[in-house]
Short mmCIF file of C-alpha atoms and ligand atoms in Angstrom, two decimals:
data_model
loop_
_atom_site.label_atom_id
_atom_site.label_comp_id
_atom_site.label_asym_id
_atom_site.label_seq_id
_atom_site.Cartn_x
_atom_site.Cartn_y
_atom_site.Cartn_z
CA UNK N 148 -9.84 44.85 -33.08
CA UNK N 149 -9.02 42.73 -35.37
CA UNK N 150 -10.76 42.23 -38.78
CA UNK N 151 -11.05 39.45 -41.29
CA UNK N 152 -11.80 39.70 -44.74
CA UNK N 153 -13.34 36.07 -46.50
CA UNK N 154 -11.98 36.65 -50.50
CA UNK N 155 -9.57 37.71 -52.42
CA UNK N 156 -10.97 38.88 -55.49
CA UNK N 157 -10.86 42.54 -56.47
CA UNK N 158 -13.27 43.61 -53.96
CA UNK N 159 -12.01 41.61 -50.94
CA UNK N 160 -8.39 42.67 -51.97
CA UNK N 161 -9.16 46.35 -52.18
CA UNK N 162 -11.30 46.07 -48.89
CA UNK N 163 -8.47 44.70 -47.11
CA UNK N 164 -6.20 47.44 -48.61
CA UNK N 165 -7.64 50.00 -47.93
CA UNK N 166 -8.22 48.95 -44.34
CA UNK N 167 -4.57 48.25 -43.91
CA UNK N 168 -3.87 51.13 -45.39
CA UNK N 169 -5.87 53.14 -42.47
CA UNK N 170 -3.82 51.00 -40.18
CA UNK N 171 -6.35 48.52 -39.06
CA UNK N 172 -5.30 44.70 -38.19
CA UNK N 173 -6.21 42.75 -41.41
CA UNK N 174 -6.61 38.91 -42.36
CA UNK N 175 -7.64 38.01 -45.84
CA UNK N 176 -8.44 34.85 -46.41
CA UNK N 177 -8.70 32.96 -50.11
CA UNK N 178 -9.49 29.35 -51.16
CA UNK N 179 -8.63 30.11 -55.11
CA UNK N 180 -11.54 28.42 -56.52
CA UNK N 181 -11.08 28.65 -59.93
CA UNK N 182 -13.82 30.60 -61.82
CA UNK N 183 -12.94 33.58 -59.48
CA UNK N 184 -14.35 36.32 -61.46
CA UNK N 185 -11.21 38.83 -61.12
CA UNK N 186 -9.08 36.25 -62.49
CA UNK N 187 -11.24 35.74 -65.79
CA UNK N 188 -12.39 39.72 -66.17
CA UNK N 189 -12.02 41.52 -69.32
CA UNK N 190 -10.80 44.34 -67.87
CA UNK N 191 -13.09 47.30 -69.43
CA UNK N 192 -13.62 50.50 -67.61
CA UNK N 193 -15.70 52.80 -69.40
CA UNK N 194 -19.28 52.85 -67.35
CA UNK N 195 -20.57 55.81 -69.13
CA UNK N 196 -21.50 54.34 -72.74
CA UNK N 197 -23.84 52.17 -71.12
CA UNK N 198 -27.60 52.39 -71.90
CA UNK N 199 -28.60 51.08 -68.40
CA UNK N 200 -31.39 53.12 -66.71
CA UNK N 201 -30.93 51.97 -63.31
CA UNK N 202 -29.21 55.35 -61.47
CA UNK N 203 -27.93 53.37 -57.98
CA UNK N 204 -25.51 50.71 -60.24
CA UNK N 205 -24.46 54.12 -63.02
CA UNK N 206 -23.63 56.24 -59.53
CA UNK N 207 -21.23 53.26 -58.36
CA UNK N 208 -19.97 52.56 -61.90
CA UNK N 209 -18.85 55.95 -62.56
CA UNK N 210 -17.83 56.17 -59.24
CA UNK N 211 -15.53 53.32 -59.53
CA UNK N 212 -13.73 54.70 -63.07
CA UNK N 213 -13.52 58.03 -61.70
CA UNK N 214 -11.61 56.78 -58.70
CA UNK N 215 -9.05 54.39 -60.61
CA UNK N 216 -6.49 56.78 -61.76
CA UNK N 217 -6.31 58.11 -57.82
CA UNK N 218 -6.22 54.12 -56.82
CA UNK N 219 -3.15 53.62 -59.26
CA UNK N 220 -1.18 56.72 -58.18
CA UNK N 221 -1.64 55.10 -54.50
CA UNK N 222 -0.32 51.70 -55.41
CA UNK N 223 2.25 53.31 -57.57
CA UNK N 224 3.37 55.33 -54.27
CA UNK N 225 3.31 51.79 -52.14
CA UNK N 226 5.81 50.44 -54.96
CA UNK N 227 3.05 48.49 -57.01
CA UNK N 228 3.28 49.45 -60.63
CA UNK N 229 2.08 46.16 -62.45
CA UNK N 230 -1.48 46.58 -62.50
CA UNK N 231 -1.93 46.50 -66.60
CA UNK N 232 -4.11 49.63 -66.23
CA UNK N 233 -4.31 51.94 -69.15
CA UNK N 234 -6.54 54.82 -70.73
CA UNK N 235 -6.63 53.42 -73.89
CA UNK N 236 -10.08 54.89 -74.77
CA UNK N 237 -12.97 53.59 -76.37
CA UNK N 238 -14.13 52.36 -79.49
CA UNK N 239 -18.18 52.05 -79.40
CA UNK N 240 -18.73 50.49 -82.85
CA UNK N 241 -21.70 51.56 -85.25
CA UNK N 242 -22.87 51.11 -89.32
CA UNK N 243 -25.33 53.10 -88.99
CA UNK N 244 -24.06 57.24 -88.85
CA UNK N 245 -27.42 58.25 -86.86
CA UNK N 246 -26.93 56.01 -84.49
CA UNK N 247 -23.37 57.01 -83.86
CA UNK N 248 -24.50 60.53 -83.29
CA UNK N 249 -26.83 59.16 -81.23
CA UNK N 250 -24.61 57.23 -78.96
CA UNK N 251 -22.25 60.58 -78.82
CA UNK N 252 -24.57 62.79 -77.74
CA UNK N 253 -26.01 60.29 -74.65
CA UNK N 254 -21.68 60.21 -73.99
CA UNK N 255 -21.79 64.28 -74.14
CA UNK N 256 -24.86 64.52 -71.89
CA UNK N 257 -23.44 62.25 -69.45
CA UNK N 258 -19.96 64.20 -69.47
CA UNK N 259 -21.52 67.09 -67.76
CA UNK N 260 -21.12 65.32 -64.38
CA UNK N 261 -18.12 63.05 -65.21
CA UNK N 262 -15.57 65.16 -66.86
CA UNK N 263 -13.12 61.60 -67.26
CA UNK N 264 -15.17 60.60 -69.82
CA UNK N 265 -12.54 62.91 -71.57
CA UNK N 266 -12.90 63.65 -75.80
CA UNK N 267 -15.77 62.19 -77.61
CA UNK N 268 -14.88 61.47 -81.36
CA UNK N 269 -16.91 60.58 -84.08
CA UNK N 270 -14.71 58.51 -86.45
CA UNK N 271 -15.47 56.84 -89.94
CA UNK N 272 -14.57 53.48 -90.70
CA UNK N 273 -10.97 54.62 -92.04
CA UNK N 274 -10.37 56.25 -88.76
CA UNK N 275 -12.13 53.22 -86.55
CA UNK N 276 -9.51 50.62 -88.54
CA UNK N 277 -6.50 52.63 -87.91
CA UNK N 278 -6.84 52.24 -84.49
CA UNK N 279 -7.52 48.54 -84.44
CA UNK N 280 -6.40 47.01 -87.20
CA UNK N 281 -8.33 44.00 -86.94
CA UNK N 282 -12.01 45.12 -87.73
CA UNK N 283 -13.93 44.89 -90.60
CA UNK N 284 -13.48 48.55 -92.38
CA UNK N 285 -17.52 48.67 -92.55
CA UNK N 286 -17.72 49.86 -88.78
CA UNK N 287 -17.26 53.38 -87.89
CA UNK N 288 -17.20 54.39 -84.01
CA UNK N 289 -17.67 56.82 -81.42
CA UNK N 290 -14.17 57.06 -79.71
CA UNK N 291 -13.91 57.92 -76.02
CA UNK N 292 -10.61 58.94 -74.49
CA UNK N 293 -11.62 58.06 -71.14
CA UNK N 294 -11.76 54.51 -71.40
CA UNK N 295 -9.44 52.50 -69.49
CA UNK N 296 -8.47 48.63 -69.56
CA UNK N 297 -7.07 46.93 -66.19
CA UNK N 298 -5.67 43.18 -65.71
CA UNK N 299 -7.68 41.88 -62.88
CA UNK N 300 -5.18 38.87 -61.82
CA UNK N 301 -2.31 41.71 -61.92
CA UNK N 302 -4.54 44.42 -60.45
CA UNK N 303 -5.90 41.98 -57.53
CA UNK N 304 -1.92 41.22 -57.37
CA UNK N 305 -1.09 44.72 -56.61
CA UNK N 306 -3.54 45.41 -54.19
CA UNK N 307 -2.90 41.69 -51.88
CA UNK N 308 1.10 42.70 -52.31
CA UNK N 309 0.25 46.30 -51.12
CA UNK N 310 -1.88 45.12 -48.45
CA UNK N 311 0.73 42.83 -46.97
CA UNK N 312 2.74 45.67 -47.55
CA UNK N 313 1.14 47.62 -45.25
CA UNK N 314 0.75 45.10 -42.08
CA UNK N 315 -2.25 42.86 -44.01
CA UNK N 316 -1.64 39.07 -43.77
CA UNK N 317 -2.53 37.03 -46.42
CA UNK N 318 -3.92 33.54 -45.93
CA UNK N 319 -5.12 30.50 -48.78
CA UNK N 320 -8.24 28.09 -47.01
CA UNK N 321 -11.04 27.47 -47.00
CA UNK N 322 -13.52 30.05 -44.45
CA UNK N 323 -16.16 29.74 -42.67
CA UNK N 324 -18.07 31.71 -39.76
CA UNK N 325 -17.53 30.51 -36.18
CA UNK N 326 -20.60 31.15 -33.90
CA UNK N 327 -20.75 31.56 -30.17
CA UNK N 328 -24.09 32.50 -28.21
CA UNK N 329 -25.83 33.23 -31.93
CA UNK N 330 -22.47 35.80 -31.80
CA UNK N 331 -20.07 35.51 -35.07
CA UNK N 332 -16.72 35.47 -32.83
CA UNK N 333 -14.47 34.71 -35.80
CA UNK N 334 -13.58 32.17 -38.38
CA UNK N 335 -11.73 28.73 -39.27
CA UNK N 336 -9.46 28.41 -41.74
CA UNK N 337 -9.28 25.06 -43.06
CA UNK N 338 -10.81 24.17 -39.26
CA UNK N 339 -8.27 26.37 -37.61
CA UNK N 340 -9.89 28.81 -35.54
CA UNK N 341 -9.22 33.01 -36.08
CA UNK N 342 -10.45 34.97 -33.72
CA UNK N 343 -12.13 38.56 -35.08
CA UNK N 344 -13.97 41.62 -33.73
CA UNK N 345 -15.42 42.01 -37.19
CA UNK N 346 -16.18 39.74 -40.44
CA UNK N 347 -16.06 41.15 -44.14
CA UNK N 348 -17.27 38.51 -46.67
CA UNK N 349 -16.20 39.20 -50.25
CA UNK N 350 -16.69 35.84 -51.40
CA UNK N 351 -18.51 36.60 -54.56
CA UNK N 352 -20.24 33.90 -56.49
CA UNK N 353 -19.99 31.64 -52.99
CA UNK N 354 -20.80 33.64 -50.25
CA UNK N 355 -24.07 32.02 -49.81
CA UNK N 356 -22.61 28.65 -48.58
CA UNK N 357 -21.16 30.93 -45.88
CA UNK N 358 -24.10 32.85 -44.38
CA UNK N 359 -26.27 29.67 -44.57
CA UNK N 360 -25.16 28.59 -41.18
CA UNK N 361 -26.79 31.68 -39.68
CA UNK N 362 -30.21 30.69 -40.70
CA UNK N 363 -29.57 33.22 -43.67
CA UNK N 364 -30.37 32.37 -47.72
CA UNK N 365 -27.91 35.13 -49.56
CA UNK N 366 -29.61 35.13 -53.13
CA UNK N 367 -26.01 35.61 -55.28
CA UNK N 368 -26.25 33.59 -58.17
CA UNK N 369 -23.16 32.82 -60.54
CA UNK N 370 -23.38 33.87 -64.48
CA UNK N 371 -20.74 31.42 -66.41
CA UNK N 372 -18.62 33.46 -68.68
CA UNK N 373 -15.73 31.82 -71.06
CA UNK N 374 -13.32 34.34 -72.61
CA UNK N 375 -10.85 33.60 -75.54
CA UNK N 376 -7.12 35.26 -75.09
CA UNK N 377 -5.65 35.05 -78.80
CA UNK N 378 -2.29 36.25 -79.47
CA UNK N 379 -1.39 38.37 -82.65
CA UNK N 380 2.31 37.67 -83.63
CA UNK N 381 5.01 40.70 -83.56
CA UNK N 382 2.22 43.36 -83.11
CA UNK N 383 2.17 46.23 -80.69
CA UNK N 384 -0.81 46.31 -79.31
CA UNK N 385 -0.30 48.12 -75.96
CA UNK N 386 -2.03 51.06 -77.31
CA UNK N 387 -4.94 49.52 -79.01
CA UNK N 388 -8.34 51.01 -77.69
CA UNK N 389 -11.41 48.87 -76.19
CA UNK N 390 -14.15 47.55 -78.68
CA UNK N 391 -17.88 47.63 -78.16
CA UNK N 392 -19.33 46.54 -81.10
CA UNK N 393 -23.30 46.70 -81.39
CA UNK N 394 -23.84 43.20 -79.81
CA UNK N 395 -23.02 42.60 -76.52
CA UNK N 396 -19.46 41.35 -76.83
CA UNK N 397 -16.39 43.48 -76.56
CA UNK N 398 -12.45 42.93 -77.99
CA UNK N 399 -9.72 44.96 -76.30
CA UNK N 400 -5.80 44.39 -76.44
CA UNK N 401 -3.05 44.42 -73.71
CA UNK N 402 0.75 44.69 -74.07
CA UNK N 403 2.57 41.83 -76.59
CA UNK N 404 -0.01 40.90 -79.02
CA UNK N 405 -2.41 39.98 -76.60
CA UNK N 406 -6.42 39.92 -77.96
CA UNK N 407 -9.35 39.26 -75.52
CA UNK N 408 -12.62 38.37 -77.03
CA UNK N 409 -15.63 37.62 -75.05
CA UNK N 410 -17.93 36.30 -73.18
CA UNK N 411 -20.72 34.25 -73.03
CA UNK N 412 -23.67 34.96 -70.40
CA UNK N 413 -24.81 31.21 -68.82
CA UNK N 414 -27.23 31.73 -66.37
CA UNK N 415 -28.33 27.91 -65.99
CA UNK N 416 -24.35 26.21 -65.79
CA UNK N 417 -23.96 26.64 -62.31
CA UNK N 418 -20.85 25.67 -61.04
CA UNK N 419 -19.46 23.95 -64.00
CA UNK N 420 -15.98 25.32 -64.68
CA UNK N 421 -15.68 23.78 -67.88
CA UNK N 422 -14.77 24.84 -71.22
CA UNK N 423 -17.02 24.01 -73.45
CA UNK N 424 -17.36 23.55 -77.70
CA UNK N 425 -20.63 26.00 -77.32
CA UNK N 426 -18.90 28.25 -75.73
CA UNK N 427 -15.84 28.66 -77.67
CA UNK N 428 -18.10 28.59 -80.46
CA UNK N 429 -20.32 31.15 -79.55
CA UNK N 430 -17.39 33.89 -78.95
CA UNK N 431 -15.49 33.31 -82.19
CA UNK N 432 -18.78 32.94 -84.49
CA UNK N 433 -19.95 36.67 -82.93
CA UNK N 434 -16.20 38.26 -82.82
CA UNK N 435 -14.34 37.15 -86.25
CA UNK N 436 -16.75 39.01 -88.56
CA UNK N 437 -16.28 42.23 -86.64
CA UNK N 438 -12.56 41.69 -86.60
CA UNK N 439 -11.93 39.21 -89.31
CA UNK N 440 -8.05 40.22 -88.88
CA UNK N 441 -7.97 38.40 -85.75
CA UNK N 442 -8.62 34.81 -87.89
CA UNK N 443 -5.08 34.66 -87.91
CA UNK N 444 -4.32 34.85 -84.19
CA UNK N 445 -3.10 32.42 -82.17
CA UNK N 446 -5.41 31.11 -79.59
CA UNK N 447 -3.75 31.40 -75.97
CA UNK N 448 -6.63 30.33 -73.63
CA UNK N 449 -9.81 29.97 -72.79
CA UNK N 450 -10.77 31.17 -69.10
CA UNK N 451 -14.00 30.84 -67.18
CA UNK N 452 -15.36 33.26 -64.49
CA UNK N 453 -18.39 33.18 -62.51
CA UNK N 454 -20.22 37.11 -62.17
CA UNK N 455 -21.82 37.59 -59.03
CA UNK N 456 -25.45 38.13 -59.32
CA UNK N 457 -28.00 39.80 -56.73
CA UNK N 458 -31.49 40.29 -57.27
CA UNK N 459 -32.16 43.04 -60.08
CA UNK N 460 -28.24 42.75 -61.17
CA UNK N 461 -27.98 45.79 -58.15
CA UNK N 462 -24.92 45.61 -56.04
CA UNK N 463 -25.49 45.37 -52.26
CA UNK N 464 -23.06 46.55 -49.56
CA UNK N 465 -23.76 46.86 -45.50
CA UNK N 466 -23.95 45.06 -42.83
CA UNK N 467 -25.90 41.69 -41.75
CA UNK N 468 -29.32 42.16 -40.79
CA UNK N 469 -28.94 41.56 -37.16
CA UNK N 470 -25.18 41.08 -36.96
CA UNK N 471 -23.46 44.44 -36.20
CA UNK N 472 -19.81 42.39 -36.54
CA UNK N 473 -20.47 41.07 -40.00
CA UNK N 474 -20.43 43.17 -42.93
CA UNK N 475 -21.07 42.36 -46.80
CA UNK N 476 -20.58 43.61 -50.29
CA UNK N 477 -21.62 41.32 -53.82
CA UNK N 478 -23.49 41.68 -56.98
CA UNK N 479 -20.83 42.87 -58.69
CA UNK N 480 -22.04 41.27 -61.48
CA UNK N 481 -20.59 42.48 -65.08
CA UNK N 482 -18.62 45.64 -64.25
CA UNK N 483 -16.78 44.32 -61.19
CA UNK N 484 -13.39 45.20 -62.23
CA UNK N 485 -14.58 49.20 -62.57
CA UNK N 486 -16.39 49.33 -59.02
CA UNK N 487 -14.90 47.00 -57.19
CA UNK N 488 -12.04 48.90 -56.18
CA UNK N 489 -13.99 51.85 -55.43
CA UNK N 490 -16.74 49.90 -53.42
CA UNK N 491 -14.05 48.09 -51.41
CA UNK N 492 -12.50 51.41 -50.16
CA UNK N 493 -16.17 52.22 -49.34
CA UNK N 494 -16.32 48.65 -47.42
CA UNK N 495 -14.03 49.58 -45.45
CA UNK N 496 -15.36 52.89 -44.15
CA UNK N 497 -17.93 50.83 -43.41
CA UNK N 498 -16.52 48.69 -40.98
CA UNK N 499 -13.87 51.65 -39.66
CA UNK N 500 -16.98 53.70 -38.75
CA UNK N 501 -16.39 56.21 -41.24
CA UNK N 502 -18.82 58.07 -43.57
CA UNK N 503 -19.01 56.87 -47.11
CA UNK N 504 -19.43 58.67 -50.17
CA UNK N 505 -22.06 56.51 -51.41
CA UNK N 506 -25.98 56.66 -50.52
CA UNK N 507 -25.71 53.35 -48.82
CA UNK N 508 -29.14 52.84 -49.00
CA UNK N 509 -29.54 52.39 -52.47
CA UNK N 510 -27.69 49.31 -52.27
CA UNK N 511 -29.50 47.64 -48.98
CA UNK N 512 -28.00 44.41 -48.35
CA UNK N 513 -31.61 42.73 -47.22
CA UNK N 514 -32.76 42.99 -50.73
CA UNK N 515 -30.44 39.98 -51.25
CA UNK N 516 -31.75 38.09 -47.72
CA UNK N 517 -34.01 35.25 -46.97
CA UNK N 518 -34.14 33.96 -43.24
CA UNK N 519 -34.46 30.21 -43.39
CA UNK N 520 -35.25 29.96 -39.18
P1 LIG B 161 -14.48 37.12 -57.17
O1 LIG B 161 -13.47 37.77 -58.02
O2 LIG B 161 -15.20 35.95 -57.75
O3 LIG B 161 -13.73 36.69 -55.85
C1 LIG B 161 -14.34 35.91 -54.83
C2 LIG B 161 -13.24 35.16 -54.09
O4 LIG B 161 -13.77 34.61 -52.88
C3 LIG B 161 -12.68 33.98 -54.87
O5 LIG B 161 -11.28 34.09 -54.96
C4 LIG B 161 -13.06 32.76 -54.02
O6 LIG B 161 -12.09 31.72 -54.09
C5 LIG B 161 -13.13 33.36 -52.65
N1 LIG B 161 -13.93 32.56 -51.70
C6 LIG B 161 -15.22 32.14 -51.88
N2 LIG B 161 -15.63 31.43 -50.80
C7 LIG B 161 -14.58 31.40 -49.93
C8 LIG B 161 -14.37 30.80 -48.65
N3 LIG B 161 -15.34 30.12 -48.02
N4 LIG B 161 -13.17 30.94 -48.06
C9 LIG B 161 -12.17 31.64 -48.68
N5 LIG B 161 -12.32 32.23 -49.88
C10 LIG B 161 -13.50 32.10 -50.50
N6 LIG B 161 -16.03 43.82 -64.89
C11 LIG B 161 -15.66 45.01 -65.43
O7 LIG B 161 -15.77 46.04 -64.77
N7 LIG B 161 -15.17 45.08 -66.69
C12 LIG B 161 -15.01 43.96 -67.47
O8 LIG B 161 -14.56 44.05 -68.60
C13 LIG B 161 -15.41 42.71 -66.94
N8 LIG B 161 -15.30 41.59 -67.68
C14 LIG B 161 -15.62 40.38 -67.15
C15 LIG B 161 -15.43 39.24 -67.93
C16 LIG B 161 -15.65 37.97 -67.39
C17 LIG B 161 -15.42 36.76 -68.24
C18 LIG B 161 -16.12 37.86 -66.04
C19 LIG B 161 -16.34 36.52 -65.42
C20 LIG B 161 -16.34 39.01 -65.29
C21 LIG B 161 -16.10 40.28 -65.82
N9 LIG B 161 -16.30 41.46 -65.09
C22 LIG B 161 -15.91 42.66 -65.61
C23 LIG B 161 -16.92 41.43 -63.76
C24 LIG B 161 -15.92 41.33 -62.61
O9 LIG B 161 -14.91 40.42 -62.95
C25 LIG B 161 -16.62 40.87 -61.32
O10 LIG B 161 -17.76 41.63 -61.06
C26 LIG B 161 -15.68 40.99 -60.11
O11 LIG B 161 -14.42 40.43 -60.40
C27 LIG B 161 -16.26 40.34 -58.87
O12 LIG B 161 -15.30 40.41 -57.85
P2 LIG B 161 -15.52 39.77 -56.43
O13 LIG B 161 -14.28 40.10 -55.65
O14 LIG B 161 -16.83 40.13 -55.88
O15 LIG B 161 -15.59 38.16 -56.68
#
């Protein structure tokens, strides 16, 4: 039967891939709302340097890394090669030597059961600086070969294009559920009405507005972030590796010059798409002392995504309490770009009525529910 799929952001588009893909009968829908995570992402993939305890959101993390390199090959294979996915490694920036050996040991221990985490370097400031030019020569770093950088916008590209590819259509509107006998029996599209057998929303940030007419209270909540793209003239930074310095904002570098620096975490802006002088202000004042060289950049553009919170920043994925036809994945929150790939494919076992790899459990979707009846 057929199957609809309500966003296109890097989990909706990989959902609907991979169920094309399988040879299922695909619509994915998209309104574009701007602030659509994907499109704003940094693009870091390197899960394993992280200090988070919680073992369910690590398990889907490193899950999602580990299956990127696999995920490119396939796209590669269904002509998609633009994806701006690299293995750049990692730069995990320290002053202080202890804590460097510190941070490479917790990388070593978690390399016994993920093996892409690849060579773990300790490297002194000399070292760090050769590799990105930019920082200030007092950091030295624990670099991880592993790490990867992806474009979202060109990685959410590939996987639409290769959907379509493979007998997916592709639709822009706006979605929302239509209900017959207290039965989800499909969807309207700007008020035109799609009949489905099945219902996949992947509407991040928004989703809520579309289970409310069920009775239902999704608790996603959207976290503003503004990034800064800056552009370094006539340098070849293609190669350049991802920066985590000790605070919690990152710098890494795509092809032609191109310097991301980010991103502020506004948990009370709601909505508001705007760029703002706070926020601007707050990224450069935290990233130019790290890499003073990058005072000299040109400054590109200013984006502004909205991460998909659920309650205790823990992913969910399943199906509807009390609708077998409508299934849901969200809380993607900050690493979105590294699982969502890897949780779509999972998605769409899901609704295929395949087994997943993934303890589903761990991520139970009525942790996130409130009935409002
Ligand atoms: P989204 O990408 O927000 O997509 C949801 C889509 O649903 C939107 O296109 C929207 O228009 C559509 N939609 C909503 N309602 C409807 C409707 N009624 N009808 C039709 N369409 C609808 N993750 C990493 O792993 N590494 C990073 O370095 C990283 N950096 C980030 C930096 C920033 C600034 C931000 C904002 C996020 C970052 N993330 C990163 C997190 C990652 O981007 C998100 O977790 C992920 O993109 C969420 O994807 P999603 O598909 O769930 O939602």
């Amino acid at each position: 039967g057929k199957i609809v799929v309500i966003g296109a952001g890097i989990l909706g588009a990989s959902t609907a891939y991979h169920l094309a893909k399988a040879g299922a009968d695909v619509t994915l829908v998209d309104r574009r709302d701007r602030g659509q995570a994907t499109d704003a992402a940094a693009g870091i993939v390197c899960p394993w340097l992280s200090q988070r305890r919680n073992k369910a959101w690590y398990q889907l993390a490193k899950g999602g890394a580990s299956y990127y390199p696999e995920l490119i090959r396939q796209l590669e294979a269904d002509g998609e090669t633009e994806t701006g996915y690299k293995r750049v490694g990692t730069l995990s920036l320290h002053t202080d030597p202890d804590k460097l050996e510190k941070m490479a040991e917790r990388a070593r221990k978690r390399r016994e059961d993920a093996p892409e985490i690849g060579e773990i370097t300790i490297l002194s400031p000399e070292e760090t600086k050769r590799l990105f030019p930019p920082l200030s020569a007092e950091y030295g770093s624990v670099f991880v070969s592993g790490g990867a950088r992806v474009n979202g916008r060109k990685m959410r590209n590939a996987l639409v294009n290769a959907a379509v590819k493979n007998g997916s259509e592709m639709l822009n509107g706006n979605a929302s559920l239509n209900l017959e006998n207290g039965r989800v029996a499909g969807v309207s599209i700007d008020g035109k009405a799609l009949q489905a057998d099945q219902v996949i929303v992947t509407a991040g940030a928004w989703s809520n507005e579309i289970l409310k007419p069920l009775g239902i209270e999704f608790k996603v909540t959207p976290q503003k972030a503004q990034i800064i793209h800056l552009k370094l003239p006539e340098t070849d930074t293609g190669f350049w590796p991802v920066v985590m310095p000790p605070t919690n904002q990152y710098i890494l570098a795509f092809e032609d010059g191109r310097v991301v620096v980010g991103a502020t975490h506004e948990d009370e802006a709601g909505f508001d798409d705007r760029i703002t002088a706070g926020g601007v202000h707050e990224i450069l004042t935290k990233a130019l002392p790290i890499a003073p060289g990058l005072s000299e950049a040109g400054l590109v553009e200013t984006r502004v995504g909205f991460r998909p919170f659920t309650p205790g920043f823990l992913p969910v994925i399943g199906a509807l309490p009390d609708y077998k036809n409508i299934w849901v994945a969200n809380g993607l929150g900050a690493s979105g770009l590294t699982s969502g790939p890897y949780l779509g494919a999972e998605l769409a076992k899901l609704a295929l009525g395949k087994p997943t790899e993934l303890d589903l459990s761990n991520y139970n979707v009525a942790g996130a529910i409130e009935h409002k009846k």
